[in-house]
């Protein structure tokens, strides 16, 4: 798992009222007798930011009304959404008539925390239920402590590189480490971040309810032994646990998962890592820097199967081949037995295709890094007729839970690892923020192709959007052309000053309209550099526009600057500098050519009519008063 700080969006809030569709929209209308009709622009004007879709200027179409003379108009106020503070009572159908909270979140990981903070910002009375400790996997057993270990491995690797130090004119002798001190650094960081998350929620008035959360029925949750609370809306954010395949016996000492490895209770001389994805790669970086030999066991035919193939090959040349790492690909570890009675850990391998026995390894320890499984058992999903799919809670593009009959479960959402859409901590946070926007009346759809991912090896790997094979497959289906450009870190002044010229940035794009399909980076601080590309995808910014952005010199950001400048977009694409804030927020519309002049005129006309409607309502209200 990989973590980033939760982001929030400021927006005007007001009393929420039901609409015909059952959703809630900002703005209230008080009627004395006659009916009101909605005056809505012909097409919603949307702005994208950080992958979220929202109405232009934060206004909701339902705010614009045409009223008869017998009605009084109340313009949307800046009051925050006022939640109910009344204890729940049940109707005849078992659905609460009133609620303890506006929003209850089950799970206090990064996703739940991000949703809770945004909910408070929007004025919702919020509670979060946590069965263990605040912070979830990321803070306690994932991205936070792992980054502490990787910080140590990076320092060690640099100090141990005599060639690197000599090139900088430095002399370092006998670099070493204290294992317990390294372990304490990781544990102390996790404790600090966990306390920060807890204090931030308490300071903002979020109620932290301790106990395992179980859904009893619509809008009703039990936590602990017999505590029952109700809420208008519920978010499931229970996260995930390490996935351990059948036949592998985990003892927590010599056969371990990432949960155990982060405690760094010992550093084995030889450790086998089952799986060469993000988790396996990062731990190989840690263990080799601390002196271990590593053997990768990968079921697929190549290492790092989730990465762009070209980036994966370069990463293997830099991160695998020069280090004390060997590997077996195309094999399954069918049985792993922990060390016992002086015998080493034994690993039985079979061919992934033929299933015939291949080899038996004897090592000091084995780390199981075969991914993660959703933690959804005991949620009470059967009480609302929801059936999981391989443990994942089924949801639609708005994170709304889908029941066994294919119907949406009212007022119930699921975010993060539990829904399986994108198992990253910052994706969970973004999903949670999107859900809060929805329950407070603003429709949002998160563009998951704009969410970046990173692997914090040395050097780092980062990516956003499609890989080259994925982009070419999409292009073949939809009938457009794909182009690729690359730049090297060896041409970057800052990278050369750091003596870190090994690296590559790759841009995959459409030459007909300048759309960015994917960006992949391998090199120094790649995890920090990727966000310029991810924000460009989220905002719908095209290459012919972003190539005019100015980057400070000398900085690593110039790697992306050169990358965008190297891209060739056909002349018929839109002129540089044309604002793209009004581009369609639907991902499917991003593949069309740039908006024509008539389309732009129409969009600005819609905005103009929107403000005219507001002005007329204001004048009418002033006349009545």
Coordinates of C-alpha atoms in Angstrom, one line a residue:
X1 CA 0.0 0.0 0.0
X2 CA 1.1 3.5 -0.7
X3 CA 0.0 6.5 1.1
X4 CA -0.5 10.2 0.5
X5 CA -2.0 12.9 2.6
X6 CA -5.8 13.3 2.3
X7 CA -6.9 16.3 0.3
X8 CA -10.0 18.3 0.8
X9 CA -12.1 20.7 -1.2
X10 CA -13.8 23.8 0.1
X11 CA -17.2 24.4 -1.1
X12 CA -20.3 26.3 -0.2
X13 CA -22.7 24.3 2.0
X14 CA -26.3 24.8 2.8
X15 CA -29.3 23.1 4.2
X16 CA -29.9 20.0 2.2
X17 CA -33.4 19.0 0.9
X18 CA -34.7 15.9 -0.9
X19 CA -35.2 16.1 -4.6
X20 CA -37.4 13.9 -6.8
X21 CA -34.6 11.4 -7.4
X22 CA -33.9 11.0 -3.8
X23 CA -30.5 12.7 -3.8
X24 CA -29.9 15.9 -1.9
X25 CA -28.9 19.2 -3.4
X26 CA -27.6 22.4 -2.0
X27 CA -30.2 25.2 -1.7
X28 CA -33.6 25.2 -0.1
X29 CA -36.9 26.4 -1.4
X30 CA -39.8 27.4 0.8
X31 CA -43.2 27.1 -0.9
X32 CA -46.5 28.4 0.5
X33 CA -48.9 26.9 -2.1
X34 CA -48.0 26.6 -5.7
X35 CA -45.4 24.4 -7.2
X36 CA -41.9 25.4 -8.4
X37 CA -40.2 24.3 -11.6
X38 CA -36.5 23.8 -11.9
X39 CA -34.6 26.0 -14.3
X40 CA -31.5 24.1 -15.2
X41 CA -28.9 24.8 -17.8
X42 CA -29.1 22.6 -20.9
X43 CA -26.0 20.8 -19.9
X44 CA -24.2 20.8 -16.5
X45 CA -21.0 22.8 -16.5
X46 CA -18.3 20.8 -14.8
X47 CA -14.8 21.4 -13.5
X48 CA -12.4 18.6 -12.7
X49 CA -9.9 18.8 -9.9
X50 CA -7.8 16.0 -8.4
X51 CA -9.9 13.5 -10.4
X52 CA -13.2 14.6 -8.9
X53 CA -16.0 15.9 -11.0
X54 CA -18.0 18.8 -9.6
X55 CA -20.5 21.5 -10.8
X56 CA -18.9 24.7 -12.1
X57 CA -18.3 27.2 -9.4
X58 CA -19.7 24.8 -6.8
X59 CA -23.3 25.7 -7.7
X60 CA -26.0 23.0 -8.0
X61 CA -28.5 23.1 -10.8
X62 CA -31.3 22.6 -8.3
X63 CA -30.6 26.1 -6.9
X64 CA -32.1 27.7 -10.0
X65 CA -35.9 28.0 -9.8
X66 CA -38.7 29.8 -11.4
X67 CA -41.5 30.6 -8.9
X68 CA -45.0 32.0 -8.9
X69 CA -45.9 35.2 -7.1
X70 CA -47.3 33.3 -4.1
X71 CA -43.9 31.8 -3.3
X72 CA -40.9 33.2 -1.4
X73 CA -37.4 32.3 -2.6
X74 CA -34.6 31.5 -0.2
X75 CA -31.2 31.8 -1.9
X76 CA -28.6 29.2 -1.0
X77 CA -26.9 30.3 2.2
X78 CA -23.4 29.7 3.5
X79 CA -24.7 27.9 6.5
X80 CA -23.2 24.4 7.0
X81 CA -25.4 21.3 6.7
X82 CA -27.0 20.8 10.0
X83 CA -27.1 17.2 11.2
X84 CA -29.7 15.6 13.4
X85 CA -28.9 15.3 17.0
X86 CA -31.9 13.2 17.9
X87 CA -31.7 9.6 19.0
X88 CA -33.0 7.1 16.5
X89 CA -36.5 5.8 16.4
X90 CA -37.7 3.1 14.0
X91 CA -40.6 3.2 11.6
X92 CA -42.8 0.2 10.8
X93 CA -40.5 -1.0 8.1
X94 CA -37.4 -1.0 10.4
X95 CA -35.9 2.1 8.8
X96 CA -35.0 4.8 11.3
X97 CA -37.2 8.0 11.3
X98 CA -34.5 10.0 12.8
X99 CA -30.8 9.5 13.2
X100 CA -27.9 9.7 15.6
X101 CA -25.5 10.9 12.9
X102 CA -25.5 12.2 9.4
X103 CA -22.6 9.9 8.5
X104 CA -21.1 6.8 10.0
X105 CA -17.8 5.5 8.7
X106 CA -16.8 1.9 9.5
X107 CA -13.1 1.8 9.5
X108 CA -10.6 4.5 10.5
X109 CA -7.8 4.0 8.0
X110 CA -6.6 6.7 5.5
X111 CA -9.8 6.4 3.5
X112 CA -12.1 6.7 6.5
X113 CA -10.1 9.5 7.9
X114 CA -10.2 11.5 4.7
X115 CA -13.9 11.0 4.4
X116 CA -14.5 12.0 8.1
X117 CA -12.5 15.2 7.8
X118 CA -14.3 16.2 4.6
X119 CA -17.7 15.4 6.1
X120 CA -17.0 17.7 9.1
X121 CA -15.9 20.4 6.7
X122 CA -19.3 20.0 4.9
X123 CA -21.1 20.3 8.3
X124 CA -22.1 16.7 8.8
X125 CA -22.4 15.2 12.2
X126 CA -19.9 12.3 11.8
X127 CA -18.8 9.2 13.7
X128 CA -16.1 6.7 12.8
X129 CA -16.0 3.1 14.1
X130 CA -12.7 1.4 14.6
X131 CA -12.2 -2.1 15.9
X132 CA -8.5 -1.9 16.5
X133 CA -6.4 1.3 16.2
X134 CA -6.9 4.5 14.1
X135 CA -4.8 4.6 10.9
X136 CA -5.7 1.2 9.5
X137 CA -3.2 -0.8 7.3
X138 CA -1.4 2.2 5.8
X139 CA -0.4 3.9 9.0
X140 CA 0.1 0.9 11.3
X141 CA 1.2 -2.0 9.0
X142 CA 1.8 -0.5 5.5
X143 CA 2.9 2.5 3.7
X144 CA 4.0 4.6 6.8
X145 CA 6.3 2.2 8.6
X146 CA 7.6 0.8 5.3
X147 CA 8.7 4.3 4.3
X148 CA 10.7 4.5 7.5
X149 CA 12.5 1.3 6.6
X150 CA 13.0 2.5 3.1
X151 CA 14.5 5.8 4.3
X152 CA 17.1 3.7 6.2
X153 CA 17.8 1.5 3.2
X154 CA 18.3 4.5 1.0
X155 CA 20.8 6.0 3.4
X156 CA 22.6 2.7 3.8
X157 CA 22.7 2.1 0.0
X158 CA 24.2 5.5 -0.6
X159 CA 26.8 5.2 2.2
X160 CA 27.8 1.7 1.0
X161 CA 28.4 2.8 -2.6
X162 CA 32.1 3.7 -2.7
X163 CA 31.8 4.7 -6.3
X164 CA 28.9 7.1 -5.6
X165 CA 30.6 8.7 -2.6
X166 CA 33.9 9.1 -4.4
X167 CA 32.2 10.8 -7.3
X168 CA 31.0 13.4 -4.9
X169 CA 34.4 13.8 -3.2
X170 CA 33.2 12.0 0.0
X171 CA 34.9 9.3 2.0
X172 CA 32.9 7.1 4.3
X173 CA 34.1 4.0 6.1
X174 CA 32.4 1.0 7.7
X175 CA 28.7 2.1 7.5
X176 CA 26.6 0.0 9.7
X177 CA 23.2 -0.1 11.4
X178 CA 21.4 -1.0 14.7
X179 CA 18.5 -3.3 13.9
X180 CA 16.5 -2.4 16.9
X181 CA 17.1 1.3 16.2
X182 CA 15.8 0.9 12.7
X183 CA 12.7 -1.0 14.0
X184 CA 12.1 1.7 16.6
X185 CA 12.2 4.4 13.9
X186 CA 9.5 2.6 11.9
X187 CA 7.3 2.0 15.0
X188 CA 7.8 5.5 16.3
X189 CA 6.7 7.0 13.0
X190 CA 3.6 4.9 12.9
X191 CA 2.7 5.9 16.4
X192 CA 3.2 9.6 15.6
X193 CA 1.1 9.5 12.5
X194 CA -1.6 7.5 14.3
X195 CA -1.8 10.0 17.1
X196 CA -1.9 12.9 14.6
X197 CA -4.9 11.3 12.8
X198 CA -6.7 10.6 16.1
X199 CA -6.2 14.1 17.4
X200 CA -7.2 15.7 14.1
X201 CA -10.6 13.9 14.2
X202 CA -11.2 14.6 17.8
X203 CA -10.3 18.3 17.4
X204 CA -12.9 18.6 14.6
X205 CA -15.6 16.9 16.6
X206 CA -15.7 13.4 14.9
X207 CA -16.9 10.8 17.4
X208 CA -14.5 7.8 17.5
X209 CA -16.5 4.7 18.4
X210 CA -14.4 1.7 19.5
X211 CA -15.5 -1.8 18.5
X212 CA -16.1 -3.9 15.5
X213 CA -18.8 -2.4 13.2
X214 CA -21.6 -4.6 11.9
X215 CA -24.5 -3.5 9.6
X216 CA -27.8 -4.6 11.1
X217 CA -30.0 -3.2 8.4
X218 CA -30.7 0.0 6.5
X219 CA -28.9 3.0 8.1
X220 CA -28.3 1.0 11.3
X221 CA -25.0 -0.2 12.7
X222 CA -23.9 -2.1 15.8
X223 CA -20.4 -1.6 17.3
X224 CA -18.8 -3.3 20.2
X225 CA -21.0 -5.7 22.1
X226 CA -24.5 -4.2 21.9
X227 CA -24.2 -0.6 21.0
X228 CA -26.5 0.5 18.1
X229 CA -26.3 3.7 16.2
X230 CA -28.1 5.1 13.1
X231 CA -27.0 7.4 10.3
X232 CA -28.5 8.9 7.2
X233 CA -25.5 7.5 5.3
X234 CA -23.0 4.8 6.0
X235 CA -19.5 4.3 4.4
X236 CA -17.7 1.0 4.6
X237 CA -13.9 1.6 4.8
X238 CA -12.6 -1.6 6.4
X239 CA -9.5 -2.0 4.2
X240 CA -7.6 -5.2 3.6
X241 CA -5.3 -7.8 5.1
X242 CA -2.3 -9.7 3.6
X243 CA -3.4 -12.5 1.2
X244 CA -1.8 -15.8 1.9
X245 CA -2.3 -18.6 -0.8
X246 CA -3.2 -22.1 0.2
X247 CA -0.4 -24.4 1.2
X248 CA 1.7 -21.6 2.9
X249 CA 2.0 -21.9 6.7
X250 CA 2.7 -18.5 8.3
X251 CA 4.3 -18.6 11.7
X252 CA 5.1 -14.9 12.0
X253 CA 8.8 -15.6 12.6
X254 CA 10.4 -17.4 9.7
X255 CA 7.4 -17.4 7.3
X256 CA 6.0 -13.9 7.5
X257 CA 3.7 -11.4 5.8
X258 CA 4.4 -7.6 5.4
X259 CA 2.7 -7.1 8.8
X260 CA 5.5 -9.1 10.5
X261 CA 8.3 -7.8 8.2
X262 CA 7.7 -4.2 9.2
X263 CA 8.6 -5.0 12.8
X264 CA 12.1 -6.1 11.6
X265 CA 12.5 -8.5 14.4
X266 CA 15.5 -10.1 12.6
X267 CA 17.4 -9.7 9.3
X268 CA 17.9 -13.1 7.7
X269 CA 21.0 -14.0 5.7
X270 CA 18.8 -15.4 2.9
X271 CA 15.1 -14.6 2.4
X272 CA 12.7 -15.7 -0.3
X273 CA 10.1 -13.1 -1.4
X274 CA 7.0 -14.6 -3.0
X275 CA 5.7 -12.0 -5.4
X276 CA 7.5 -9.2 -7.2
X277 CA 4.9 -6.4 -7.1
X278 CA 5.1 -3.2 -5.0
X279 CA 5.4 -4.9 -1.7
X280 CA 8.0 -7.5 -2.7
X281 CA 10.2 -4.9 -4.5
X282 CA 10.2 -2.5 -1.6
X283 CA 11.2 -5.2 0.9
X284 CA 13.9 -6.5 -1.5
X285 CA 15.3 -2.9 -1.4
X286 CA 15.3 -3.0 2.4
X287 CA 16.7 -6.4 3.0
X288 CA 19.5 -6.2 0.4
X289 CA 20.6 -2.8 1.9
X290 CA 20.7 -4.4 5.3
X291 CA 22.9 -7.3 4.0
X292 CA 20.4 -10.1 3.1
X293 CA 20.4 -12.2 -0.1
X294 CA 17.0 -12.3 -1.8
X295 CA 15.3 -14.8 -4.0
X296 CA 12.1 -13.7 -5.8
X297 CA 9.4 -16.3 -6.6
X298 CA 7.1 -15.0 -9.3
X299 CA 4.1 -16.9 -10.8
X300 CA 4.2 -14.9 -14.1
X301 CA 6.8 -15.1 -16.8
X302 CA 8.4 -11.8 -15.9
X303 CA 9.3 -9.8 -12.8
X304 CA 7.2 -6.7 -11.9
X305 CA 4.3 -7.7 -14.1
X306 CA 2.1 -4.8 -13.0
X307 CA 4.5 -2.2 -14.4
X308 CA 4.9 -0.8 -17.9
X309 CA 7.1 -3.5 -19.6
X310 CA 9.8 -1.0 -20.7
X311 CA 10.0 0.5 -17.2
X312 CA 10.0 -3.0 -15.7
X313 CA 13.0 -4.0 -17.8
X314 CA 15.0 -0.9 -16.9
X315 CA 14.1 -1.4 -13.2
X316 CA 15.2 -5.0 -13.3
X317 CA 18.6 -3.9 -14.7
X318 CA 19.0 -1.4 -11.9
X319 CA 17.1 -2.8 -8.9
X320 CA 17.6 -6.6 -9.4
X321 CA 20.6 -7.6 -11.5
X322 CA 23.4 -5.7 -9.7
X323 CA 22.2 -6.7 -6.2
X324 CA 22.3 -9.9 -4.3
X325 CA 19.0 -11.0 -5.8
X326 CA 18.1 -14.1 -7.9
X327 CA 14.7 -15.1 -9.1
X328 CA 12.4 -17.9 -10.3
X329 CA 9.6 -16.9 -12.7
X330 CA 6.7 -18.9 -14.0
X331 CA 6.5 -21.0 -10.8
X332 CA 4.1 -21.4 -7.9
X333 CA 5.1 -21.9 -4.3
X334 CA 2.7 -24.7 -3.5
X335 CA 4.0 -25.4 0.0
X336 CA 6.1 -23.4 2.4
X337 CA 7.0 -24.9 5.8
X338 CA 8.5 -22.7 8.6
X339 CA 11.9 -23.4 10.0
X340 CA 11.7 -25.8 12.9
X341 CA 14.1 -28.0 15.0
X342 CA 17.1 -26.6 13.3
X343 CA 15.8 -27.1 9.8
X344 CA 15.5 -24.2 7.4
X345 CA 12.3 -22.9 5.7
X346 CA 11.5 -25.2 2.8
X347 CA 9.7 -24.0 -0.4
X348 CA 8.3 -26.4 -2.9
X349 CA 8.0 -24.9 -6.4
X350 CA 5.9 -26.2 -9.4
X351 CA 5.6 -25.0 -13.0
X352 CA 2.8 -22.4 -13.2
X353 CA 1.6 -23.9 -16.5
X354 CA 2.2 -27.6 -16.4
X355 CA 1.9 -27.9 -12.6
X356 CA 4.9 -30.3 -12.5
X357 CA 7.4 -30.1 -9.7
X358 CA 10.2 -27.7 -10.5
X359 CA 12.5 -27.2 -7.5
X360 CA 12.7 -27.1 -3.7
X361 CA 14.4 -24.2 -1.9
X362 CA 15.8 -24.0 1.6
X363 CA 16.1 -20.5 3.0
X364 CA 16.3 -18.7 6.3
X365 CA 13.0 -16.9 5.9
X366 CA 10.1 -16.4 3.5
X367 CA 8.1 -13.2 3.0
X368 CA 4.7 -13.7 1.4
X369 CA 4.0 -10.6 -0.8
X370 CA 1.2 -12.0 -3.0
X371 CA -1.1 -9.0 -2.6
X372 CA -3.9 -8.2 -0.2
X373 CA -7.4 -9.4 0.4
X374 CA -10.4 -7.3 1.4
X375 CA -11.3 -7.3 5.1
X376 CA -15.1 -7.6 4.8
X377 CA -16.0 -10.7 7.0
X378 CA -18.3 -9.9 9.9
X379 CA -19.7 -6.7 8.3
X380 CA -23.2 -8.0 8.3
X381 CA -23.6 -7.6 4.6
X382 CA -26.1 -10.5 4.6
X383 CA -28.5 -8.3 6.5
X384 CA -28.9 -6.1 3.5
X385 CA -28.7 -8.8 0.8
X386 CA -25.2 -7.9 -0.3
X387 CA -22.9 -10.7 -1.6
X388 CA -19.2 -10.1 -2.0
X389 CA -17.2 -11.0 -5.0
X390 CA -14.0 -12.7 -3.9
X391 CA -14.5 -10.8 -0.7
X392 CA -14.8 -7.4 -2.4
X393 CA -18.0 -5.4 -1.8
X394 CA -19.6 -4.7 -5.3
X395 CA -20.0 -0.9 -6.0
X396 CA -20.8 1.3 -9.0
X397 CA -18.7 4.2 -10.2
X398 CA -20.0 6.4 -7.4
X399 CA -19.0 3.8 -4.7
X400 CA -22.7 3.0 -4.0
X401 CA -23.1 -0.6 -2.8
X402 CA -24.9 -3.0 -5.1
X403 CA -27.0 -5.9 -3.6
X404 CA -27.3 -9.5 -4.8
X405 CA -30.1 -8.5 -7.2
X406 CA -28.1 -5.8 -8.9
X407 CA -29.9 -3.0 -7.1
X408 CA -28.3 -0.1 -5.3
X409 CA -28.5 -0.3 -1.5
X410 CA -29.8 3.2 -0.4
X411 CA -27.5 5.3 1.7
X412 CA -24.7 2.7 1.7
X413 CA -21.2 3.2 0.2
X414 CA -17.9 1.3 0.2
X415 CA -14.5 2.9 -0.4
X416 CA -10.9 1.7 -0.5
X417 CA -9.4 -1.8 -0.5
X418 CA -12.8 -3.3 0.5
X419 CA -14.2 -2.5 -3.0
X420 CA -11.1 -3.5 -4.9
X421 CA -11.3 -0.7 -7.5
X422 CA -7.8 0.6 -6.7
X423 CA -6.0 -0.7 -3.7
X424 CA -4.1 2.4 -2.7
X425 CA -4.5 4.4 0.4
X426 CA -4.8 7.8 -1.4
X427 CA -7.3 6.3 -3.7
X428 CA -9.4 5.3 -0.7
X429 CA -9.2 8.9 0.6
X430 CA -10.2 10.3 -2.8
X431 CA -13.2 7.9 -3.0
X432 CA -14.3 8.9 0.5
X433 CA -14.2 12.6 -0.3
X434 CA -16.2 11.9 -3.5
X435 CA -18.8 10.0 -1.5
X436 CA -19.1 12.9 1.0
X437 CA -19.6 15.3 -1.9
X438 CA -22.5 13.1 -3.1
X439 CA -24.3 12.8 0.2
X440 CA -24.2 16.6 0.6
X441 CA -25.7 17.1 -2.8
X442 CA -22.9 17.4 -5.4
X443 CA -22.6 14.6 -7.9
X444 CA -19.0 13.4 -8.2
X445 CA -17.4 10.6 -10.2
X446 CA -13.7 9.8 -9.5
X447 CA -11.5 9.3 -12.5
X448 CA -9.3 6.4 -11.3
X449 CA -7.1 6.8 -14.4
X450 CA -5.9 10.1 -12.9
X451 CA -4.7 8.5 -9.6
X452 CA -1.0 7.9 -9.4
X453 CA 0.9 5.0 -7.9
X454 CA 4.5 4.7 -6.7
X455 CA 7.0 2.1 -5.6
X456 CA 9.5 3.6 -3.2
X457 CA 12.6 1.7 -4.2
X458 CA 16.0 3.4 -4.8
X459 CA 15.5 4.8 -7.5
X460 CA 11.7 5.1 -7.3
X461 CA 9.1 4.0 -9.8
X462 CA 5.9 5.9 -10.4
X463 CA 3.0 5.8 -12.9
X464 CA -0.4 7.2 -13.8
X465 CA -2.9 6.2 -16.4
X466 CA -2.4 3.4 -19.0
X467 CA 0.7 1.3 -19.7
X468 CA 1.8 1.2 -23.4
X469 CA 0.2 -2.2 -24.1
X470 CA -3.1 -1.1 -22.4
X471 CA -3.1 2.1 -24.5
X472 CA -2.4 0.3 -27.7
X473 CA -5.2 -2.2 -27.0
X474 CA -7.6 0.7 -26.3
X475 CA -6.5 2.5 -29.4
X476 CA -7.2 -0.6 -31.6
X477 CA -10.7 -0.9 -30.2
X478 CA -11.6 2.7 -30.4
X479 CA -9.7 3.6 -33.6
X480 CA -7.2 6.2 -32.7
X481 CA -3.4 6.5 -32.9
X482 CA -0.9 6.2 -30.0
X483 CA 2.5 7.9 -29.8
X484 CA 5.3 7.5 -27.2
X485 CA 8.1 9.8 -26.2
X486 CA 10.8 9.3 -23.6
X487 CA 13.4 11.4 -21.9
X488 CA 16.4 10.3 -19.8
X489 CA 17.5 11.6 -16.4
X490 CA 21.0 11.7 -17.8
X491 CA 20.0 14.9 -19.6
X492 CA 18.8 16.5 -16.3
X493 CA 21.2 18.9 -14.5
X494 CA 19.8 18.3 -11.1
X495 CA 20.0 14.5 -11.4
X496 CA 23.6 14.7 -12.6
X497 CA 24.5 17.0 -9.7
X498 CA 23.2 14.3 -7.4
X499 CA 25.1 11.7 -9.4
X500 CA 21.8 10.0 -10.0
X501 CA 21.5 10.0 -13.8
X502 CA 20.0 6.5 -14.1
X503 CA 16.4 7.0 -15.0
X504 CA 13.7 7.3 -17.7
X505 CA 10.4 9.1 -18.1
X506 CA 7.9 7.9 -20.7
X507 CA 4.8 9.6 -22.1
X508 CA 2.0 7.8 -23.9
X509 CA -0.4 10.1 -25.7
X510 CA -2.8 10.7 -28.6
X511 CA -1.1 12.7 -31.3
X512 CA -4.5 13.7 -32.9
X513 CA -5.7 15.7 -29.9
X514 CA -2.9 15.8 -27.3
X515 CA -4.6 13.7 -24.7
X516 CA -2.3 12.2 -22.1
X517 CA -3.0 8.4 -21.8
X518 CA -0.2 7.5 -19.3
X519 CA 3.1 8.6 -17.8
X520 CA 5.7 6.3 -16.3
X521 CA 8.8 7.4 -14.5
X522 CA 11.8 5.5 -13.1
X523 CA 14.4 7.6 -11.4
X524 CA 15.3 9.9 -8.5
X525 CA 12.2 11.1 -6.7
X526 CA 9.9 9.7 -9.4
X527 CA 7.1 9.4 -6.7
X528 CA 7.1 13.2 -6.4
X529 CA 7.4 14.0 -10.1
X530 CA 4.4 12.0 -11.2
X531 CA 1.8 14.4 -9.8
X532 CA 2.2 17.0 -12.6
X533 CA 1.1 14.3 -15.0
X534 CA -1.7 12.9 -12.8
X535 CA -3.2 16.4 -12.3
X536 CA -3.0 17.0 -16.0
X537 CA -5.0 13.9 -16.6
X538 CA -7.5 14.8 -13.9
X539 CA -8.0 18.3 -15.3
X540 CA -8.1 17.2 -18.9
X541 CA -5.1 19.3 -19.8
X542 CA -3.7 18.5 -23.2
X543 CA 0.0 18.3 -24.2
X544 CA -0.3 21.4 -26.4
X545 CA -1.2 23.4 -23.4
X546 CA 1.0 21.9 -20.6
X547 CA 4.1 22.1 -22.8
X548 CA 4.0 25.9 -22.2
X549 CA 4.2 25.6 -18.4
X550 CA 7.4 27.0 -16.9
X551 CA 9.6 24.8 -14.6
X552 CA 12.3 26.1 -12.3
X553 CA 15.9 25.4 -13.4
X554 CA 17.7 23.3 -12.4
X555 CA 15.1 20.9 -11.0
X556 CA 14.1 17.3 -11.5
X557 CA 10.7 18.6 -12.7
X558 CA 12.4 19.5 -16.0
X559 CA 12.4 15.8 -16.8
X560 CA 8.6 16.1 -17.4
X561 CA 9.1 19.5 -19.0
X562 CA 11.3 17.9 -21.6
X563 CA 9.0 15.0 -21.9
X564 CA 5.9 17.1 -22.8
X565 CA 8.0 19.3 -25.1
X566 CA 9.2 16.3 -27.0
X567 CA 5.6 15.2 -27.8
X568 CA 4.3 16.0 -31.3
X569 CA 0.6 16.9 -31.6
X570 CA -1.0 17.3 -35.0
X571 CA -1.7 20.8 -36.2
X572 CA -5.5 20.4 -36.2
X573 CA -5.6 20.0 -32.4
X574 CA -6.7 23.0 -30.4
X575 CA -4.4 26.1 -30.1
X576 CA -2.1 26.3 -27.0
X577 CA -3.5 28.3 -24.2
X578 CA -7.2 27.5 -24.8
X579 CA -8.8 27.0 -21.4
X580 CA -9.9 23.4 -20.8
X581 CA -11.7 24.0 -17.5
X582 CA -15.0 23.3 -19.3
X583 CA -14.0 20.0 -20.8
X584 CA -16.4 17.2 -20.2
X585 CA -15.9 15.4 -17.0
X586 CA -16.8 12.1 -18.4
X587 CA -13.8 10.0 -19.2
X588 CA -15.3 8.8 -22.5
X589 CA -15.6 12.4 -23.8
X590 CA -11.9 13.0 -23.2
X591 CA -11.0 11.0 -26.2
X592 CA -12.8 13.3 -28.6
X593 CA -11.0 16.2 -30.4
X594 CA -10.7 19.5 -28.6
X595 CA -13.9 21.6 -28.3
X596 CA -14.8 23.6 -31.4
X597 CA -15.5 27.3 -31.2
X598 CA -19.3 26.8 -31.3
X599 CA -19.1 24.4 -28.4
X600 CA -17.1 26.8 -26.4
X601 CA -19.5 29.6 -27.1
X602 CA -22.4 27.4 -26.0
X603 CA -20.7 26.5 -22.8
X604 CA -20.0 30.1 -21.9
X605 CA -23.6 30.9 -22.9
X606 CA -24.8 28.3 -20.3
X607 CA -22.7 29.9 -17.6
X608 CA -24.1 33.3 -18.6
X609 CA -27.7 32.1 -18.4
X610 CA -26.9 30.5 -15.0
X611 CA -25.9 33.9 -13.6
X612 CA -28.8 35.6 -15.2
X613 CA -31.1 33.1 -13.5
X614 CA -29.5 33.9 -10.1
X615 CA -29.8 37.6 -10.7
X616 CA -33.5 37.5 -11.7
X617 CA -34.3 35.4 -8.6
X618 CA -32.4 37.8 -6.4
X619 CA -34.2 40.8 -7.9
X620 CA -37.6 39.0 -7.4
X621 CA -36.7 38.2 -3.8
X622 CA -35.7 41.8 -3.0
X623 CA -39.0 43.0 -4.5
X624 CA -41.0 40.6 -2.4
X625 CA -39.2 41.8 0.8

